[in-house]
Amino acid sequence: MLTGFKNFLLRGNLIDLAVAVIIGTAFTAVVTAFTGMLMSAISKITGGNEPNFDEFAPGGVSVGPFLTALVAFLILAAVVYFFVVTPYVKAKERYFPSAPPGTPEDIKLLQEIRDLLASQQRPQA
């Protein structure tokens, strides 16, 4: 019974997931702070008003909080994409280049088998 528990703890996936959660939580604070900085810059550009649509309710339907959350999400997504994803992809390609395009080995083997079978079916003259 304890062997199974030990295997569960030491399997590796559990540690990887724990590290991902910890790093993700710390990274959330960085991205949130950067998004707040961008929102502050937007408020300076727009004359001191931070994008806040909470009071917006056309036809009596309160869509303001949704619009505020949507704008914050789009800014957050842009920050993550342009400052995390794009540099990560470029660095990954620089330090770990992908394999040159070509025919994979299994496809080459299948093509050789096909060619051999085709040559055996042709009448030998």
Backbone as CSV, one residue per row, in Angstrom:
resi,resn,N_x,N_y,N_z,CA_x,CA_y,CA_z,C_x,C_y,C_z
1,MET,0.825,-1.187,0.000,0.000,0.000,0.000,0.874,1.257,0.000
2,LEU,1.918,1.289,0.792,2.800,2.452,0.821,3.646,2.544,-0.444
3,THR,3.902,1.412,-1.080,4.670,1.420,-2.319,3.917,2.187,-3.406
4,GLY,2.630,1.949,-3.500,1.812,2.665,-4.476,1.794,4.161,-4.204
5,PHE,1.714,4.542,-2.929,1.726,5.960,-2.571,3.077,6.584,-2.916
6,LYS,4.157,5.861,-2.619,5.502,6.352,-2.940,5.643,6.524,-4.455
7,ASN,5.165,5.558,-5.222,5.227,5.651,-6.683,4.431,6.849,-7.194
8,PHE,3.282,7.083,-6.573,2.448,8.232,-6.952,3.198,9.538,-6.707
9,LEU,3.845,9.655,-5.559,4.548,10.893,-5.224,5.787,11.099,-6.083
10,LEU,6.462,10.034,-6.438,7.723,10.144,-7.150,7.599,9.946,-8.657
11,ARG,6.407,9.846,-9.141,6.191,9.573,-10.559,6.759,10.671,-11.443
12,GLY,6.767,11.890,-10.982,7.313,12.977,-11.795,6.245,13.942,-12.250
13,ASN,5.113,13.445,-12.664,4.044,14.328,-13.110,3.556,15.218,-11.978
14,LEU,3.500,14.682,-10.790,3.022,15.451,-9.642,3.955,16.624,-9.372
15,ILE,5.248,16.388,-9.411,6.217,17.451,-9.182,6.149,18.480,-10.306
16,ASP,6.056,18.015,-11.550,5.957,18.937,-12.689,4.719,19.824,-12.561
17,LEU,3.607,19.234,-12.188,2.378,20.014,-12.033,2.492,21.006,-10.886
18,ALA,3.103,20.599,-9.781,3.265,21.505,-8.645,4.145,22.696,-9.037
19,VAL,5.222,22.428,-9.743,6.091,23.514,-10.193,5.331,24.432,-11.148
20,ALA,4.542,23.868,-12.043,3.762,24.674,-12.983,2.782,25.581,-12.258
21,VAL,2.120,25.062,-11.230,1.165,25.877,-10.475,1.884,27.002,-9.740
22,ILE,3.013,26.696,-9.128,3.760,27.717,-8.388,4.274,28.804,-9.330
23,ILE,4.881,28.395,-10.430,5.387,29.368,-11.396,4.231,30.148,-12.014
24,GLY,3.140,29.463,-12.311,1.976,30.141,-12.877,1.404,31.186,-11.936
25,THR,1.360,30.868,-10.658,0.850,31.821,-9.668,1.762,33.039,-9.579
26,ALA,3.057,32.814,-9.537,4.000,33.938,-9.484,3.934,34.756,-10.773
27,PHE,3.810,34.073,-11.888,3.749,34.764,-13.167,2.464,35.583,-13.293
28,THR,1.386,35.091,-12.695,0.126,35.831,-12.704,0.303,37.200,-12.071
29,ALA,1.041,37.257,-10.978,1.277,38.539,-10.319,2.040,39.492,-11.238
30,VAL,3.018,38.981,-11.970,3.800,39.830,-12.880,2.913,40.359,-14.006
31,VAL,2.142,39.472,-14.624,1.290,39.883,-15.739,0.189,40.831,-15.262
32,THR,-0.373,40.581,-14.095,-1.405,41.468,-13.554,-0.837,42.856,-13.286
33,ALA,0.365,42.921,-12.723,0.994,44.219,-12.464,1.277,44.955,-13.775
34,PHE,1.747,44.233,-14.781,2.024,44.864,-16.067,0.739,45.348,-16.727
35,THR,-0.326,44.562,-16.606,-1.620,44.971,-17.153,-2.120,46.213,-16.435
36,GLY,-1.956,46.260,-15.117,-2.338,47.458,-14.362,-1.558,48.676,-14.812
37,MET,-0.274,48.475,-15.111,0.548,49.576,-15.612,0.016,50.056,-16.968
38,LEU,-0.362,49.124,-17.838,-0.931,49.510,-19.135,-2.268,50.232,-18.963
39,MET,-3.083,49.750,-18.045,-4.379,50.408,-17.790,-4.147,51.830,-17.278
40,SER,-3.122,52.005,-16.454,-2.790,53.337,-15.949,-2.333,54.245,-17.096
41,ALA,-1.520,53.696,-17.998,-1.074,54.475,-19.156,-2.257,54.848,-20.033
42,ILE,-3.200,53.930,-20.212,-4.401,54.225,-21.002,-5.205,55.330,-20.338
43,SER,-5.298,55.293,-19.010,-6.062,56.328,-18.311,-5.403,57.693,-18.468
44,LYS,-4.070,57.745,-18.521,-3.377,59.022,-18.739,-3.644,59.530,-20.157
45,ILE,-3.658,58.606,-21.123,-3.906,59.003,-22.514,-5.334,59.502,-22.687
46,THR,-6.278,58.869,-22.006,-7.694,59.240,-22.159,-8.124,60.322,-21.183
47,GLY,-7.188,60.989,-20.559,-7.540,62.117,-19.705,-7.854,61.736,-18.274
48,GLY,-7.256,60.689,-17.771,-7.434,60.327,-16.369,-8.551,59.342,-16.099
49,ASN,-9.177,58.850,-17.131,-10.257,57.876,-16.949,-9.770,56.490,-17.351
50,GLU,-9.665,55.605,-16.372,-9.296,54.225,-16.674,-10.472,53.564,-17.380
51,PRO,-10.211,52.706,-18.363,-11.329,52.063,-19.067,-12.239,51.320,-18.091
52,ASN,-13.409,51.872,-17.860,-14.364,51.287,-16.925,-15.759,51.506,-17.490
53,PHE,-16.383,50.432,-17.887,-17.707,50.510,-18.505,-18.797,50.002,-17.561
54,ASP,-18.517,49.956,-16.275,-19.435,49.341,-15.316,-20.818,49.980,-15.313
55,GLU,-20.906,51.248,-15.605,-22.205,51.932,-15.577,-22.941,51.856,-16.910
56,PHE,-22.325,51.276,-17.922,-22.918,51.206,-19.253,-24.028,50.163,-19.262
57,ALA,-25.269,50.615,-19.552,-26.416,49.705,-19.562,-27.397,50.139,-20.646
58,PRO,-27.110,49.834,-21.909,-28.056,50.222,-22.970,-29.348,49.423,-22.862
59,GLY,-30.465,50.140,-22.919,-31.765,49.481,-22.830,-32.017,48.840,-21.477
60,GLY,-31.318,49.278,-20.449,-31.502,48.728,-19.111,-30.773,47.411,-18.862
61,VAL,-30.038,46.927,-19.870,-29.286,45.677,-19.711,-27.868,46.044,-19.279
62,SER,-27.458,45.549,-18.130,-26.150,45.889,-17.573,-25.058,45.072,-18.244
63,VAL,-24.482,45.639,-19.307,-23.397,44.968,-20.011,-22.046,45.572,-19.648
64,GLY,-22.046,46.604,-18.845,-20.826,47.309,-18.474,-19.765,46.436,-17.830
65,PRO,-20.110,45.671,-16.774,-19.079,44.822,-16.159,-18.470,43.820,-17.145
66,PHE,-19.295,43.306,-18.052,-18.776,42.394,-19.070,-17.787,43.106,-19.982
67,LEU,-18.125,44.317,-20.431,-17.224,45.059,-21.301,-15.912,45.401,-20.597
68,THR,-15.992,45.768,-19.321,-14.772,46.057,-18.562,-13.900,44.815,-18.460
69,ALA,-14.509,43.679,-18.156,-13.761,42.422,-18.062,-13.190,42.036,-19.422
70,LEU,-13.931,42.288,-20.492,-13.464,41.968,-21.838,-12.246,42.806,-22.220
71,VAL,-12.292,44.108,-21.929,-11.149,44.976,-22.237,-9.937,44.538,-21.429
72,ALA,-10.128,44.247,-20.142,-9.013,43.787,-19.300,-8.453,42.462,-19.825
73,PHE,-9.334,41.554,-20.253,-8.888,40.270,-20.801,-8.078,40.464,-22.076
74,LEU,-8.553,41.327,-22.972,-7.834,41.554,-24.230,-6.456,42.158,-23.975
75,ILE,-6.371,43.068,-23.016,-5.067,43.646,-22.674,-4.171,42.565,-22.085
76,LEU,-4.714,41.761,-21.190,-3.950,40.675,-20.572,-3.479,39.677,-21.625
77,ALA,-4.351,39.315,-22.546,-3.988,38.369,-23.603,-2.904,38.953,-24.503
78,ALA,-2.991,40.242,-24.808,-1.969,40.879,-25.637,-0.624,40.895,-24.922
79,VAL,-0.638,41.189,-23.625,0.604,41.193,-22.848,1.234,39.807,-22.867
80,VAL,0.434,38.783,-22.601,0.972,37.415,-22.586,1.494,37.027,-23.959
81,TYR,0.767,37.356,-25.010,1.194,36.946,-26.343,2.471,37.661,-26.774
82,PHE,2.477,38.996,-26.667,3.597,39.757,-27.210,4.835,39.749,-26.315
83,PHE,4.650,39.580,-25.007,5.801,39.642,-24.108,6.222,38.289,-23.551
84,VAL,5.432,37.232,-23.809,5.801,35.909,-23.318,5.859,34.899,-24.458
85,VAL,4.765,34.730,-25.157,4.675,33.682,-26.174,5.625,33.948,-27.339
86,THR,5.575,35.153,-27.898,6.417,35.459,-29.051,7.913,35.346,-28.725
87,PRO,8.403,35.954,-27.628,9.832,35.766,-27.315,10.184,34.304,-27.018
88,TYR,9.275,33.568,-26.376,9.532,32.160,-26.080,9.684,31.354,-27.365
89,VAL,8.802,31.568,-28.323,8.857,30.824,-29.587,10.152,31.158,-30.328
90,LYS,10.531,32.439,-30.337,11.766,32.830,-31.024,12.987,32.223,-30.340
91,ALA,13.017,32.253,-29.012,14.150,31.678,-28.285,14.206,30.171,-28.474
92,LYS,13.050,29.523,-28.443,13.013,28.071,-28.632,13.532,27.701,-30.018
93,GLU,13.133,28.450,-31.027,13.592,28.152,-32.389,15.084,28.453,-32.535
94,ARG,15.563,29.453,-31.810,16.983,29.802,-31.905,17.872,28.757,-31.238
95,TYR,17.475,28.320,-30.038,18.315,27.402,-29.282,18.007,25.930,-29.555
96,PHE,16.788,25.644,-29.998,16.389,24.272,-30.312,15.693,24.272,-31.670
97,PRO,16.463,24.451,-32.750,15.827,24.549,-34.068,15.084,23.264,-34.428
98,SER,14.000,23.452,-35.140,13.219,22.289,-35.562,13.964,21.571,-36.677
99,ALA,13.618,20.325,-36.848,14.277,19.500,-37.867,14.004,20.079,-39.250
100,PRO,14.975,19.976,-40.145,14.747,20.494,-41.494,13.611,19.716,-42.161
101,PRO,12.856,20.412,-42.993,11.739,19.716,-43.636,12.250,18.611,-44.549
102,GLY,11.548,17.546,-44.552,11.924,16.402,-45.381,10.941,15.278,-45.139
103,THR,11.201,14.185,-45.760,10.329,13.036,-45.607,10.723,12.260,-44.352
104,PRO,9.776,12.023,-43.458,10.085,11.247,-42.259,10.520,9.825,-42.632
105,GLU,11.287,9.209,-41.730,11.836,7.874,-41.998,10.755,6.833,-42.258
106,ASP,9.647,6.883,-41.511,8.608,5.869,-41.717,7.959,6.012,-43.087
107,ILE,7.832,7.249,-43.568,7.263,7.456,-44.905,8.235,6.950,-45.971
108,LYS,9.542,7.195,-45.773,10.537,6.679,-46.728,10.480,5.154,-46.802
109,LEU,10.362,4.514,-45.646,10.292,3.052,-45.607,9.050,2.557,-46.338
110,LEU,7.919,3.204,-46.106,6.688,2.807,-46.805,6.818,3.009,-48.311
111,GLN,7.488,4.082,-48.725,7.685,4.308,-50.154,8.575,3.228,-50.763
112,GLU,9.614,2.797,-50.046,10.474,1.723,-50.538,9.691,0.425,-50.676
113,ILE,8.849,0.122,-49.685,8.023,-1.092,-49.754,7.089,-1.007,-50.950
114,ARG,6.470,0.146,-51.158,5.569,0.329,-52.291,6.307,0.106,-53.602
115,ASP,7.499,0.689,-53.725,8.268,0.549,-54.962,8.677,-0.910,-55.198
116,LEU,9.071,-1.624,-54.125,9.436,-3.035,-54.263,8.235,-3.878,-54.692
117,LEU,7.085,-3.617,-54.074,5.882,-4.363,-54.454,5.489,-4.067,-55.898
118,ALA,5.611,-2.831,-56.302,5.266,-2.469,-57.686,6.221,-3.133,-58.674
119,SER,7.498,-3.219,-58.321,8.459,-3.847,-59.235,8.236,-5.354,-59.316
120,GLN,7.730,-5.973,-58.266,7.466,-7.421,-58.285,6.231,-7.755,-59.093
121,GLN,5.285,-6.838,-59.193,4.044,-7.086,-59.923,4.187,-6.862,-61.417
122,ARG,5.181,-6.110,-61.836,5.410,-5.868,-63.252,5.965,-7.139,-63.902
123,PRO,5.509,-7.442,-65.099,6.081,-8.622,-65.776,7.522,-8.353,-66.165
124,GLN,8.382,-9.308,-65.833,9.808,-9.180,-66.145,10.019,-9.564,-67.609
125,ALA,10.643,-8.705,-68.398,10.853,-8.971,-69.813,12.216,-9.532,-70.092
